[in-house]
Amino acid sequence: MLSLGLAAAAGAALAGCGSGGRSDGKTVLEFPSWQANEGTFAVWWREVIAEFERTHPDVRVDFYPLPYDSYVDQLTIRFAANDRPEITHLPARNAAEFAGRGWLSSLADRLADTDIPRTWTPLQEEMLLDGEDHGVLLLGYGYTLYYNERLLESVGAGVPTTPEELIAAAEAITGDGIYGFGATTAPNPDNYTELAAFVVGGGAALSTDDGGFTADSEGAIAGLDHYRRALAQAPKGIQSQQRNELFLTGKIAMLLDGPFFLTELDNASEAVRPDLKVARAPFPQVPGGVSNSVHLPAGLDPATADAAWELIKLAASPRWQRRYTEVTTNPAPREGSVTDRAVAETPELALFQQLADEAVSIFPGHQAHRERFGRISDLVSAAATSLITTNESTASIAAHLQDELEDAMES
């Protein structure tokens, strides 16, 4: 009861950030997003919103930033207090949790009147709850290897195509303040995605579609061990931003990330930028992630819900999906959005699209696991910390993780 009271109080305090309802005779759609101040994504959103407001003069969109690190926590508090923004933008891996609590509207009927179901990336399945879509995925991707060509050549290594080749090159490079690999080596939600990329990339999984867990399987242990050995060649105790800075200054030779990291390369020093390249991630199977998604909260009045859906539908239209690819240099989820013009300007897009098409999701497939992803992520992140900081065997850590995951779903 105390927690609910605090949540309600915090939600009331946060309500002042938004402006849903009506103002100056217009319907106002509140739209908080960490992307409101995020480079090219903010540019695209503001273009879409400007077009929407031009064609819907009786509606205004209040698009404003919230920090990513506390974004999900802030929205959780607001939804618990029944103070829900009309446009709900989420990290896609958290969508099932919100939907499972009854906080998001089903979009099944609305999507049935569009071509989205047949033109969208297969990773749209991450939006399913009880067989119905509760959001529209805005970015699904395959992991890419970013590498420093000069550092690889300095030890006679080519671009790695297997985990063992990656680890061997990283071990040869590490020394004298230079690291062969870069990753998040401090406790962080990114521990889950980086660890799972190695497991899924190797053809294994941490969980099954029928509700079981396989963290202690032979394949998963092999992936965990590759992850552990790669991180042994990474700087200790760093977050993703520090990792990025070290890569851009030539102190890290390789890292794994999504296509959105490409624009960061422009921030590299003049001496380093020509050496930074992209390639297929060095795994037999392409590990894939889902970045962000957009939703309608449950409980909106019909007119407001219709207005909010019109904005989502515009963002999903062919014109704006092509524009998304051109502006953000990420492959939009709509089929055919990577145009010849976009590839001519950003050649890496051809690879990004291929990887997205082949990607196998690193996130749980079973609905109950999706709904409790926060807890699963915490446990996997704790296992990652053990792999990084202890001498306990990989098999032992995997067995402990398996037990904790099973207990978490039974409790």
XYZ file of N, CA, C and O in Angstrom, residues 3-90:
352
model
N 3.858 1.484 -1.255
C 4.428 1.620 -2.595
C 3.428 2.244 -3.547
O 3.768 3.105 -4.360
N 2.155 1.808 -3.450
C 1.144 2.363 -4.337
C 0.914 3.840 -4.047
O 0.729 4.647 -4.958
N 0.958 4.181 -2.769
C 0.779 5.583 -2.405
C 1.898 6.446 -2.941
O 1.668 7.534 -3.466
N 3.137 5.953 -2.804
C 4.272 6.697 -3.337
C 4.182 6.814 -4.841
O 4.496 7.853 -5.415
N 3.769 5.735 -5.488
C 3.641 5.770 -6.946
C 2.606 6.793 -7.367
O 2.811 7.551 -8.320
N 1.478 6.834 -6.646
C 0.444 7.793 -7.004
C 0.929 9.217 -6.799
O 0.686 10.106 -7.617
N 1.645 9.431 -5.683
C 2.156 10.776 -5.423
C 3.165 11.194 -6.472
O 3.141 12.318 -6.968
N 4.065 10.251 -6.801
C 5.065 10.572 -7.821
C 4.404 10.805 -9.168
O 4.787 11.685 -9.932
N 3.370 10.005 -9.469
C 2.673 10.180 -10.734
C 2.001 11.530 -10.814
O 2.025 12.201 -11.843
N 1.413 11.952 -9.693
C 0.784 13.266 -9.685
C 1.799 14.367 -9.894
O 1.557 15.352 -10.589
N 2.985 14.195 -9.289
C 4.038 15.197 -9.465
C 4.508 15.255 -10.905
O 4.758 16.318 -11.466
N 4.623 14.070 -11.527
C 5.096 14.018 -12.906
C 4.045 14.482 -13.892
O 4.371 14.854 -15.020
N 2.782 14.468 -13.473
C 1.727 14.830 -14.404
C 1.913 16.233 -14.950
O 1.509 16.543 -16.061
N 2.570 17.080 -14.174
C 2.818 18.438 -14.636
C 3.723 18.509 -15.832
O 3.765 19.521 -16.532
N 4.479 17.423 -16.112
C 5.367 17.417 -17.272
C 4.589 17.378 -18.571
O 5.063 17.810 -19.611
N 3.398 16.807 -18.546
C 2.663 16.599 -19.778
C 1.561 17.617 -19.963
O 1.359 18.512 -19.158
N 0.841 17.478 -21.068
C -0.210 18.439 -21.347
C -1.328 17.797 -22.145
O -1.909 18.414 -23.012
N -1.612 16.497 -21.877
C -2.699 15.844 -22.576
C -4.023 16.508 -22.263
O -4.189 17.160 -21.231
N -5.005 16.355 -23.156
C -6.307 16.977 -22.978
C -6.575 17.973 -24.071
O -6.383 17.690 -25.252
N -7.016 19.193 -23.687
C -7.295 20.230 -24.675
C -6.640 21.531 -24.267
O -6.511 21.847 -23.082
N -6.206 22.299 -25.266
C -5.581 23.592 -25.029
C -5.839 24.468 -26.248
O -5.623 24.041 -27.389
N -6.336 25.687 -26.005
C -6.647 26.631 -27.090
C -7.556 25.993 -28.130
O -7.404 26.211 -29.343
N -8.493 25.169 -27.659
C -9.443 24.553 -28.558
C -8.921 23.361 -29.316
O -9.633 22.801 -30.152
N -7.697 22.940 -29.050
C -7.098 21.809 -29.758
C -6.961 20.604 -28.832
O -6.753 20.759 -27.628
N -7.065 19.414 -29.428
C -6.715 18.196 -28.702
C -5.199 18.124 -28.587
O -4.496 18.311 -29.582
N -4.700 17.902 -27.390
C -3.259 17.826 -27.165
C -2.871 16.380 -26.879
O -3.435 15.740 -25.996
N -1.918 15.884 -27.656
C -1.391 14.534 -27.459
C -0.038 14.628 -26.781
O 0.926 15.118 -27.372
N 0.017 14.186 -25.553
C 1.294 14.210 -24.829
C 2.176 13.072 -25.326
O 1.740 11.926 -25.445
N 3.433 13.392 -25.608
C 4.347 12.425 -26.228
C 5.741 12.588 -25.622
O 6.621 13.195 -26.215
N 5.970 12.016 -24.420
C 7.330 12.029 -23.871
C 8.191 10.985 -24.567
O 7.693 9.921 -24.960
N 9.469 11.267 -24.733
C 10.358 10.309 -25.388
C 11.799 10.655 -25.104
O 12.183 11.825 -25.133
N 12.621 9.626 -24.859
C 14.055 9.859 -24.746
C 14.648 10.279 -26.084
O 15.714 10.895 -26.125
N 13.947 10.002 -27.182
C 14.460 10.361 -28.496
C 14.200 11.813 -28.866
O 14.663 12.268 -29.910
N 13.493 12.545 -28.024
C 13.196 13.944 -28.340
C 14.461 14.794 -28.407
O 14.453 15.869 -29.016
N 15.520 14.321 -27.782
C 16.808 15.025 -27.852
C 17.898 14.113 -28.402
O 19.080 14.330 -28.123
N 17.535 13.107 -29.185
C 18.492 12.086 -29.583
C 18.803 12.172 -31.077
O 18.316 11.384 -31.890
N 19.617 13.138 -31.444
C 20.194 13.224 -32.783
C 19.211 13.074 -33.918
O 18.181 13.752 -33.990
N 19.515 12.159 -34.830
C 18.724 12.006 -36.040
C 17.321 11.485 -35.762
O 16.391 11.766 -36.537
N 17.125 10.721 -34.683
C 15.790 10.235 -34.360
C 14.876 11.408 -34.009
O 13.706 11.432 -34.405
N 15.398 12.379 -33.275
C 14.614 13.567 -32.948
C 14.260 14.344 -34.214
O 13.146 14.859 -34.351
N 15.206 14.425 -35.157
C 14.944 15.123 -36.416
C 13.771 14.472 -37.135
O 12.840 15.155 -37.603
N 13.792 13.140 -37.229
C 12.717 12.427 -37.922
C 11.384 12.627 -37.227
O 10.380 12.937 -37.880
N 11.357 12.459 -35.921
C 10.092 12.612 -35.202
C 9.519 14.011 -35.393
O 8.307 14.178 -35.587
N 10.359 15.026 -35.332
C 9.849 16.390 -35.457
C 9.321 16.658 -36.866
O 8.356 17.407 -37.041
N 9.917 16.036 -37.871
C 9.396 16.161 -39.229
C 8.020 15.499 -39.340
O 7.095 16.042 -39.947
N 7.892 14.294 -38.780
C 6.608 13.585 -38.804
C 5.535 14.396 -38.084
O 4.403 14.560 -38.580
N 5.885 14.901 -36.910
C 4.916 15.658 -36.112
C 4.502 16.938 -36.834
O 3.316 17.309 -36.830
N 5.433 17.608 -37.469
C 5.102 18.831 -38.222
C 4.107 18.518 -39.342
O 3.142 19.271 -39.561
N 4.332 17.399 -40.055
C 3.406 17.007 -41.118
C 2.045 16.642 -40.531
O 1.000 16.993 -41.097
N 2.052 15.942 -39.414
C 0.794 15.553 -38.781
C 0.006 16.786 -38.353
O -1.208 16.877 -38.612
N 0.649 17.741 -37.703
C -0.051 18.935 -37.240
C -0.534 19.785 -38.415
O -1.575 20.454 -38.323
N 0.185 19.745 -39.543
C -0.247 20.480 -40.732
C -1.535 19.898 -41.283
O -2.433 20.641 -41.720
N -1.650 18.571 -41.262
C -2.832 17.911 -41.818
C -3.923 17.669 -40.775
O -5.019 17.220 -41.128
N -3.616 17.943 -39.513
C -4.599 17.817 -38.429
C -4.549 19.102 -37.592
O -4.040 19.106 -36.456
N -5.066 20.207 -38.122
C -4.912 21.515 -37.457
C -5.604 21.610 -36.109
O -5.325 22.541 -35.341
N -6.492 20.659 -35.811
C -7.178 20.684 -34.517
C -6.463 19.864 -33.452
O -6.984 19.677 -32.347
N -5.243 19.379 -33.771
C -4.478 18.551 -32.825
C -3.073 19.123 -32.680
O -2.450 19.535 -33.667
N -2.580 19.142 -31.448
C -1.190 19.539 -31.184
C -0.485 18.406 -30.453
O -1.054 17.792 -29.545
N 0.744 18.120 -30.848
C 1.535 17.060 -30.222
C 2.577 17.691 -29.316
O 3.400 18.499 -29.770
N 2.540 17.348 -28.042
C 3.518 17.855 -27.069
C 4.644 16.828 -26.940
O 4.579 15.909 -26.123
N 5.651 16.986 -27.771
C 6.789 16.054 -27.850
C 7.929 16.632 -27.022
O 8.471 17.685 -27.344
N 8.289 15.943 -25.936
C 9.305 16.496 -25.039
C 10.195 15.378 -24.494
O 9.791 14.213 -24.455
N 11.420 15.729 -24.065
C 12.384 14.698 -23.666
C 12.289 14.286 -22.204
O 11.963 15.084 -21.322
N 12.590 13.000 -21.980
C 12.864 12.466 -20.651
C 14.155 11.663 -20.758
O 14.424 11.067 -21.802
N 14.965 11.611 -19.707
C 16.230 10.867 -19.788
C 15.995 9.376 -19.919
O 15.120 8.799 -19.253
N 16.794 8.729 -20.763
C 16.608 7.300 -21.030
C 16.833 6.451 -19.783
O 16.108 5.480 -19.551
N 17.847 6.803 -18.973
C 18.207 5.965 -17.835
C 17.052 5.774 -16.855
O 16.964 4.739 -16.190
N 16.169 6.759 -16.738
C 15.046 6.651 -15.804
C 13.701 6.602 -16.518
O 12.652 6.673 -15.875
N 13.734 6.453 -17.834
C 12.517 6.585 -18.637
C 11.457 5.547 -18.267
O 10.305 5.887 -17.977
N 11.830 4.275 -18.263
C 10.851 3.225 -17.973
C 10.323 3.358 -16.551
O 9.126 3.182 -16.300
N 11.192 3.694 -15.615
C 10.742 3.874 -14.232
C 9.715 4.999 -14.139
O 8.694 4.875 -13.440
N 9.979 6.111 -14.827
C 9.048 7.235 -14.769
C 7.699 6.875 -15.384
O 6.636 7.197 -14.830
N 7.730 6.196 -16.525
C 6.461 5.816 -17.136
C 5.726 4.765 -16.309
O 4.497 4.775 -16.236
N 6.457 3.866 -15.672
C 5.820 2.872 -14.810
C 5.056 3.552 -13.681
O 3.906 3.202 -13.372
N 5.683 4.537 -13.062
C 5.021 5.284 -11.991
C 3.772 5.978 -12.518
O 2.696 5.952 -11.902
N 3.882 6.593 -13.664
C 2.741 7.324 -14.226
C 1.599 6.384 -14.585
O 0.433 6.676 -14.306
N 1.910 5.258 -15.208
C 0.851 4.328 -15.566
C 0.193 3.747 -14.323
O -1.032 3.560 -14.288
N 0.987 3.451 -13.296
C 0.419 2.927 -12.052
C -0.531 3.930 -11.410
O -1.491 3.552 -10.737
N -0.266 5.221 -11.636
C -1.115 6.282 -11.094
C -2.222 6.684 -12.074
O -2.904 7.692 -11.862
N -2.390 5.900 -13.149
C -3.410 6.172 -14.168
C -3.228 7.537 -14.816
O -4.197 8.221 -15.141
N -1.992 7.924 -15.030
C -1.651 9.190 -15.689
C -0.819 8.841 -16.916
O 0.404 8.808 -16.853
N -1.495 8.552 -18.013
C -0.845 7.902 -19.149
C -0.734 8.841 -20.347
O -1.738 9.411 -20.786
N 0.452 9.012 -20.898
C 0.604 9.865 -22.081
C -0.110 9.266 -23.281
O -0.084 8.049 -23.492
N -0.725 10.138 -24.089
C -1.546 9.656 -25.207
C -0.726 8.908 -26.256
O -1.208 7.967 -26.884
N 0.494 9.325 -26.479
C 1.426 8.585 -27.324
C 2.445 7.947 -26.392
O 3.211 8.649 -25.731
N 2.451 6.629 -26.315
C 3.348 5.922 -25.403
C 4.493 5.306 -26.198
O 4.291 4.376 -26.976
N 5.679 5.854 -26.006
C 6.897 5.396 -26.675
C 7.696 4.590 -25.659
O 7.944 5.053 -24.543
N 8.093 3.361 -26.032
C 8.758 2.471 -25.080
C 9.996 1.821 -25.696
O 10.026 1.561 -26.906
